[in-house]
Coordinates of C-alpha atoms and ligand atoms in Angstrom, one line a residue:
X126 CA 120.0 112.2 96.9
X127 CA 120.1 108.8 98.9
X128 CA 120.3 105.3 97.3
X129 CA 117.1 104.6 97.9
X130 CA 115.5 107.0 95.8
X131 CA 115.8 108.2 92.1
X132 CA 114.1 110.9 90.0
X133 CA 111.8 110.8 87.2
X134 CA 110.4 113.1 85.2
X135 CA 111.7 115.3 88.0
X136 CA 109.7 114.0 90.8
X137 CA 111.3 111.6 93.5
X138 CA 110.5 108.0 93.5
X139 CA 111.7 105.0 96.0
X140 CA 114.0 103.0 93.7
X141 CA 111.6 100.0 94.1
X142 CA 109.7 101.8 91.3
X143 CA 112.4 100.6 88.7
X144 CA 112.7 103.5 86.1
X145 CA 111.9 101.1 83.5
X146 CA 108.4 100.0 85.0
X147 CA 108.0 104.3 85.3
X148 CA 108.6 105.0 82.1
X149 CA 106.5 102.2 80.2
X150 CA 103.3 102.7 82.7
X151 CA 101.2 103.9 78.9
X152 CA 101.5 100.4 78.3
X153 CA 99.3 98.9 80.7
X154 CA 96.3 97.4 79.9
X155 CA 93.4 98.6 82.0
X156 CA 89.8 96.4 81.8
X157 CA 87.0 98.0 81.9
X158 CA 85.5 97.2 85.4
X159 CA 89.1 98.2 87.4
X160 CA 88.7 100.4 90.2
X161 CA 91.8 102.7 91.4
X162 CA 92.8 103.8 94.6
X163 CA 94.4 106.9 94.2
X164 CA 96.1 109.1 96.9
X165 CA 98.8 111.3 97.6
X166 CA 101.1 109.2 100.7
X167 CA 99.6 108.8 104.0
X168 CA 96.5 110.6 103.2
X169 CA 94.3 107.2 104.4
X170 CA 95.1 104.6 101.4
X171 CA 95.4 101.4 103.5
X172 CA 92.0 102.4 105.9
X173 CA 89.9 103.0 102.3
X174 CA 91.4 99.7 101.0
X175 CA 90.3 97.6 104.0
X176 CA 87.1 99.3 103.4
X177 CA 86.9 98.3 99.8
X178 CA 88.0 94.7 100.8
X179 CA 85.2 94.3 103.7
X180 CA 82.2 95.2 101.2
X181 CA 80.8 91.5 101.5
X182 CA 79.2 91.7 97.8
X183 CA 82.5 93.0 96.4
X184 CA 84.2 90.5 94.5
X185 CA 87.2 92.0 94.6
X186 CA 90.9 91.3 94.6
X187 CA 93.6 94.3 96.0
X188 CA 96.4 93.9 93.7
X189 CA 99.5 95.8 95.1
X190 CA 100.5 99.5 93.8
X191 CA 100.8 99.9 90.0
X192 CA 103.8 101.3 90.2
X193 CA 105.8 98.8 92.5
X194 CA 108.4 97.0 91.0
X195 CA 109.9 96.1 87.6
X196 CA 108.5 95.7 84.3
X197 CA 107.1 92.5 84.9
X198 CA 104.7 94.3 87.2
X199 CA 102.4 94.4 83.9
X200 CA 102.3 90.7 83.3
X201 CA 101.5 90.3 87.0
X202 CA 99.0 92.3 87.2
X203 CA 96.7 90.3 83.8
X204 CA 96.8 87.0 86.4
X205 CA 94.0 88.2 88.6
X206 CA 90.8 87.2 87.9
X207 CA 88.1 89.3 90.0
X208 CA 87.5 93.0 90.0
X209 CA 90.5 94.5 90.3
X210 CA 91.2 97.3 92.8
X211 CA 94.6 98.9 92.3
X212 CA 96.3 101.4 94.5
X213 CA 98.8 104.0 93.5
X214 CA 100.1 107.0 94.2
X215 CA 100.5 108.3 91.1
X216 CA 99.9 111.9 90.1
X217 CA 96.8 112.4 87.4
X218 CA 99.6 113.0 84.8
X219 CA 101.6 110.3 85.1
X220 CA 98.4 108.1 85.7
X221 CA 98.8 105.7 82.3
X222 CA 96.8 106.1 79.3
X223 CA 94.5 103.1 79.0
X224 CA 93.2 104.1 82.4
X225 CA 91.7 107.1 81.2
X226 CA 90.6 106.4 78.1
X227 CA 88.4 103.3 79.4
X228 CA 87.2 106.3 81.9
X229 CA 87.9 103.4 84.8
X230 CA 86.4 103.8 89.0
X231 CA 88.6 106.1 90.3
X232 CA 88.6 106.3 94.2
X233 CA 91.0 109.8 94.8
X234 CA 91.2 110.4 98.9
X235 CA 92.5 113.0 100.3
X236 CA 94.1 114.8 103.5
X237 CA 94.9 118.3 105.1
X238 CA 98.4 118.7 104.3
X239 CA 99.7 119.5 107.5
X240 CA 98.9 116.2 109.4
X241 CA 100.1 114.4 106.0
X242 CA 103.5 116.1 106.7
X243 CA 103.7 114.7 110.2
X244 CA 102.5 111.6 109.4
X245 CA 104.9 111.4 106.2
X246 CA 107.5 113.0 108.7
X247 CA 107.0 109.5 110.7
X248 CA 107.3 107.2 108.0
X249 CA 110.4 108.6 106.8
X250 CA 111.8 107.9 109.8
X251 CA 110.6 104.3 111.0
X252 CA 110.5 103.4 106.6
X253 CA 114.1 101.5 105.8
X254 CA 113.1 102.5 102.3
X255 CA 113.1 106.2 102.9
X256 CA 116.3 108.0 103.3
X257 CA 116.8 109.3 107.3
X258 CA 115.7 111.9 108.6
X259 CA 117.2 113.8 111.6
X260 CA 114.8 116.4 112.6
X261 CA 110.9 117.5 111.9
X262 CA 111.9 121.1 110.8
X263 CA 114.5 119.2 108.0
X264 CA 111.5 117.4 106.7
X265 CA 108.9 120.2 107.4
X266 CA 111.6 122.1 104.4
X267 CA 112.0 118.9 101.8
X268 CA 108.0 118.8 102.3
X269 CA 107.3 122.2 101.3
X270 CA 109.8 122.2 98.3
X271 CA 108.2 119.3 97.7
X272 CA 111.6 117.3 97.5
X273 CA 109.8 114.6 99.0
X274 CA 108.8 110.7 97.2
X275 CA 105.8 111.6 95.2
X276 CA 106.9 115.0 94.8
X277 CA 105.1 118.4 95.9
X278 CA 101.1 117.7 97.7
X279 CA 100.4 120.5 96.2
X280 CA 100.8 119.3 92.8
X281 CA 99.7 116.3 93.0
X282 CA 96.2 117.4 94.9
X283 CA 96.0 119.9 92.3
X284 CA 96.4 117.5 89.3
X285 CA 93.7 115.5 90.3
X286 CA 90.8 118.1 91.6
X287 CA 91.4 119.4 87.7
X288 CA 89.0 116.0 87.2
X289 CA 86.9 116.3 89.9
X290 CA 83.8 116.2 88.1
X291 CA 84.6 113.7 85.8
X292 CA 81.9 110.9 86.7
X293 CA 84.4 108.1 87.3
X294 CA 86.5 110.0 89.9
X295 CA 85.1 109.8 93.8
X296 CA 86.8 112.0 96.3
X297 CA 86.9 111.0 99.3
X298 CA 88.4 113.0 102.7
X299 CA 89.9 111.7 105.4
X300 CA 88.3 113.7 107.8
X301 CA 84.9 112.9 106.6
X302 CA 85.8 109.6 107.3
X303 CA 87.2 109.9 110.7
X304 CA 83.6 112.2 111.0
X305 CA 81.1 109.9 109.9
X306 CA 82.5 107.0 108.2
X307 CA 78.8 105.0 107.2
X308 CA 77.7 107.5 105.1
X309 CA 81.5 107.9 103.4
X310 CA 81.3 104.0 103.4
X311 CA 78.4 104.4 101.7
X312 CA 79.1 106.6 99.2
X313 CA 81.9 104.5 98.4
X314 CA 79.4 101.2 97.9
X315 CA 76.6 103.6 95.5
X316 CA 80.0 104.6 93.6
X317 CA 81.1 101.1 93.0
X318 CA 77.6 100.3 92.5
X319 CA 77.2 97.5 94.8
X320 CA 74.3 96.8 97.1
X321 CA 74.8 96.8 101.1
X322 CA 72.6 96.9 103.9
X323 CA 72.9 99.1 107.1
X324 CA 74.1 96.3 109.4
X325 CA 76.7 95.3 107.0
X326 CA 78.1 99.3 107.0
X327 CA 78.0 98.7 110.5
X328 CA 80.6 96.0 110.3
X329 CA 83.0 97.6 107.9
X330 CA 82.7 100.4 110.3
X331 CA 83.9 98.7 112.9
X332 CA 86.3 96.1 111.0
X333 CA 88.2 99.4 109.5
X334 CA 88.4 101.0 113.2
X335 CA 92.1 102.2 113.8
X336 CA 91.8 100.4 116.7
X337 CA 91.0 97.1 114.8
X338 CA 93.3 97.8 112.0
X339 CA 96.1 98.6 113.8
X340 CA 95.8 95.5 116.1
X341 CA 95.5 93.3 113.1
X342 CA 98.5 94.1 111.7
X343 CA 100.3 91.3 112.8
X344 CA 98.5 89.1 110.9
X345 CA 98.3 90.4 107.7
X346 CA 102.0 91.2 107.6
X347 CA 102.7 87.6 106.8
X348 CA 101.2 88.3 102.9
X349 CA 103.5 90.1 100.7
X350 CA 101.0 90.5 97.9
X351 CA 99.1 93.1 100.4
X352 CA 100.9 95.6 100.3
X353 CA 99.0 98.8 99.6
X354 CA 102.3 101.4 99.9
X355 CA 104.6 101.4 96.9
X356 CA 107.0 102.6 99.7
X357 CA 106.8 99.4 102.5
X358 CA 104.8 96.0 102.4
X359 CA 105.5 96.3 106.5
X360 CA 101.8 97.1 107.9
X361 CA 103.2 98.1 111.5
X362 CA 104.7 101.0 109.6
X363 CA 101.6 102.4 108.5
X364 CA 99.7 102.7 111.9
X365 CA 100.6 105.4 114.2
X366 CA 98.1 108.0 115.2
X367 CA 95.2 108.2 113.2
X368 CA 94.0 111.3 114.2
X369 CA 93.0 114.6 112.7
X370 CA 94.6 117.6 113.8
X371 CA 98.0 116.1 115.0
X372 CA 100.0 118.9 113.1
X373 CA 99.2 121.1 116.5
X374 CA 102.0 118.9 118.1
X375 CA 104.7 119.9 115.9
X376 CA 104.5 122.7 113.6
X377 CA 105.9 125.8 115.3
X378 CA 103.7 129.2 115.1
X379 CA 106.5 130.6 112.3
X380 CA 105.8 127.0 110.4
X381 CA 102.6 127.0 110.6
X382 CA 102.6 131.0 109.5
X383 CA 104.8 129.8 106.3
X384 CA 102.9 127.1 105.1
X385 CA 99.7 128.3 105.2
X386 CA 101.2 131.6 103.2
X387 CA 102.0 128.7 100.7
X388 CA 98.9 127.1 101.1
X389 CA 96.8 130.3 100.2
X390 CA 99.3 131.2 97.0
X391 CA 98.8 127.7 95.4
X392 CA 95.4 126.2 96.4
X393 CA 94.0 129.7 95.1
X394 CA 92.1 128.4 92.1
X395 CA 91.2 125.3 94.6
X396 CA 87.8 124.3 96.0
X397 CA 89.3 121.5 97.8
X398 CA 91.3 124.3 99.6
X399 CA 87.9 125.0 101.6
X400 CA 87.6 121.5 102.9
X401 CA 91.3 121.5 104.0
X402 CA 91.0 125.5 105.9
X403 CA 88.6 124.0 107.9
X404 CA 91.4 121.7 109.4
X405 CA 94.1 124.6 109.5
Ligands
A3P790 P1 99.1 108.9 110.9 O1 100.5 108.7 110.7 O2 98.7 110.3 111.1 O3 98.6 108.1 112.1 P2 98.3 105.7 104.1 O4 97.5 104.5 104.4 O5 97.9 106.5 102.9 O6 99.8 105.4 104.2 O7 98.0 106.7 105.4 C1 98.5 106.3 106.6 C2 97.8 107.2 107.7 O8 96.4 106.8 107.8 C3 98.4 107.1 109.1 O9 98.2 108.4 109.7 C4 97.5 106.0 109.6 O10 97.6 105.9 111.1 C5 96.2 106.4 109.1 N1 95.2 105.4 109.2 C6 95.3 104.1 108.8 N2 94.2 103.4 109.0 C7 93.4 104.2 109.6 C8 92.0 104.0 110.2 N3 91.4 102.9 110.1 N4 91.5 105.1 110.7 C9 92.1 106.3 110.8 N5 93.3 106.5 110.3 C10 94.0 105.5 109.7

């Protein structure tokens, strides 16, 4: 295991998740009107925040992930004022208490898991925070065991759709988005419960474009309280492709034969597992 990371519980975190902040997460104090932004890495988090961030009735401050950083993270996160919105990647067990006991917003978006793995593939490589990684097929392995930061997809997809129907949890898929990204948009504003009109969809629309996000990295990577990915605050990490169906490009026929054996054995109890086939 490389310096960077350390386990918990048995899952692999970056070691800027300190393993006290980790282990006391029961003791945070949620409020009531809190939203979360939950999501397994690189399945869309920083395109959903923006989102969030450009509904103009919002009111609302991103905070960075809840599980960045040392125990002081806690008293931080009392100081802001307005709504708060509050990424994490976090799977539904280790999510802390409070947080589901005040039944808070929960925003859970998710990707097909073989464009994840090449995306996630990407950031280990260009991430200084991630250990290196020579080769696709050596991360195409640690993905499938799992042995990756923020452990197995599987698990963590899996520990969430359990909660599904719970009225405070919202899925939302990446590839809905990409497909039609109003009505998504909107689904996200009825969810939150705030009031927009067409021509204002229309601009979040077009201020979350990959284009226009990707191209306005440069300016936002001057705040260091922005930062959405408990594993970089450095923006130009995050956009690369933002496409659907980029796993064509790199796994082989035998990979993608192997993962999707995987795929069937443990997304067998899963409905999401439809919306994902349809991506395979
Ligand atoms: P790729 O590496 O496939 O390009 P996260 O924000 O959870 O880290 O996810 C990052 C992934 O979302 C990257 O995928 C990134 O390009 C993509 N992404 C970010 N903003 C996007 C947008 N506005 N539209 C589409 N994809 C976006």
């Amino acid at each position: 295991q490389s310096s960077v990371l350390h386990k918990f519980k048995g899952v692999i975190f970056s070691t800027m998740s300190s393993e006290e902040l980790l282990n006391s997460l029961d003791s945070f104090e949620a409020r009531e009107d809190d939203v979360f932004l939950v999501s397994y890495p690189k399945s869309g988090t920083h395109w959903i925040a923006k989102v969030i961030e450009n509904i103009p009735s919002a009111r609302i401050t991103l905070t960075p992930p809840i599980e960045l950083g040392d125990i002081s993270k806690f008293e931080e996160l009392k100081t802001y004022c307005e709504r708060r919105v509050i990424p994490t990647h976090l799977s539904y067990s280790m999510l802390p208490m409070n947080i589901k006991q005040k039944q808070c917003k929960i925003i859970y978006i998710v990707r097909n898991p073989k464009d994840i793995a090449v995306s996630f593939f990407h950031y280990y490589r260009d991430n200084p925070n991630l250990p290196s990684i020579e080769t696709w097929h050596e991360f195409f392995e640690l993905f499938l065991k799992g042995d990756v930061v923020y452990g197995s997809w599987f698990d963590h997809v899996l520990s969430w759709e359990e909660h599904k129907n719970a009225k405070n949890i919202l899925i939302i898929s990446y590839e809905e988005m990409k497909k039609d990204p109003s009505k998504n948009i909107k689904k996200i504003t009825t969810f939150l419960g705030l009031n927009v009109t067409d021509s204002e969809i229309n601009q979040i629309v077009w201020k979350t474009s990959f284009t226009e996000m990707k191209n306005n990295t440069a300016k936002e990577n001057c705040d260091p309280n922005h930062t959405i990915c408990a594993l970089t605050s450095n923006r130009n990490l995050v956009f690369r492709k933002g496409a659907v169906g980029d796993w064509i490009n790199y796994f082989t026929s035998k990979q993608k034969r192997v993962f999707d054996e995987l795929f069937t054995e443990k997304m067998k109890h899963s409905e999401l597992a439809k919306h994902f086939g349809d991506y395979s």
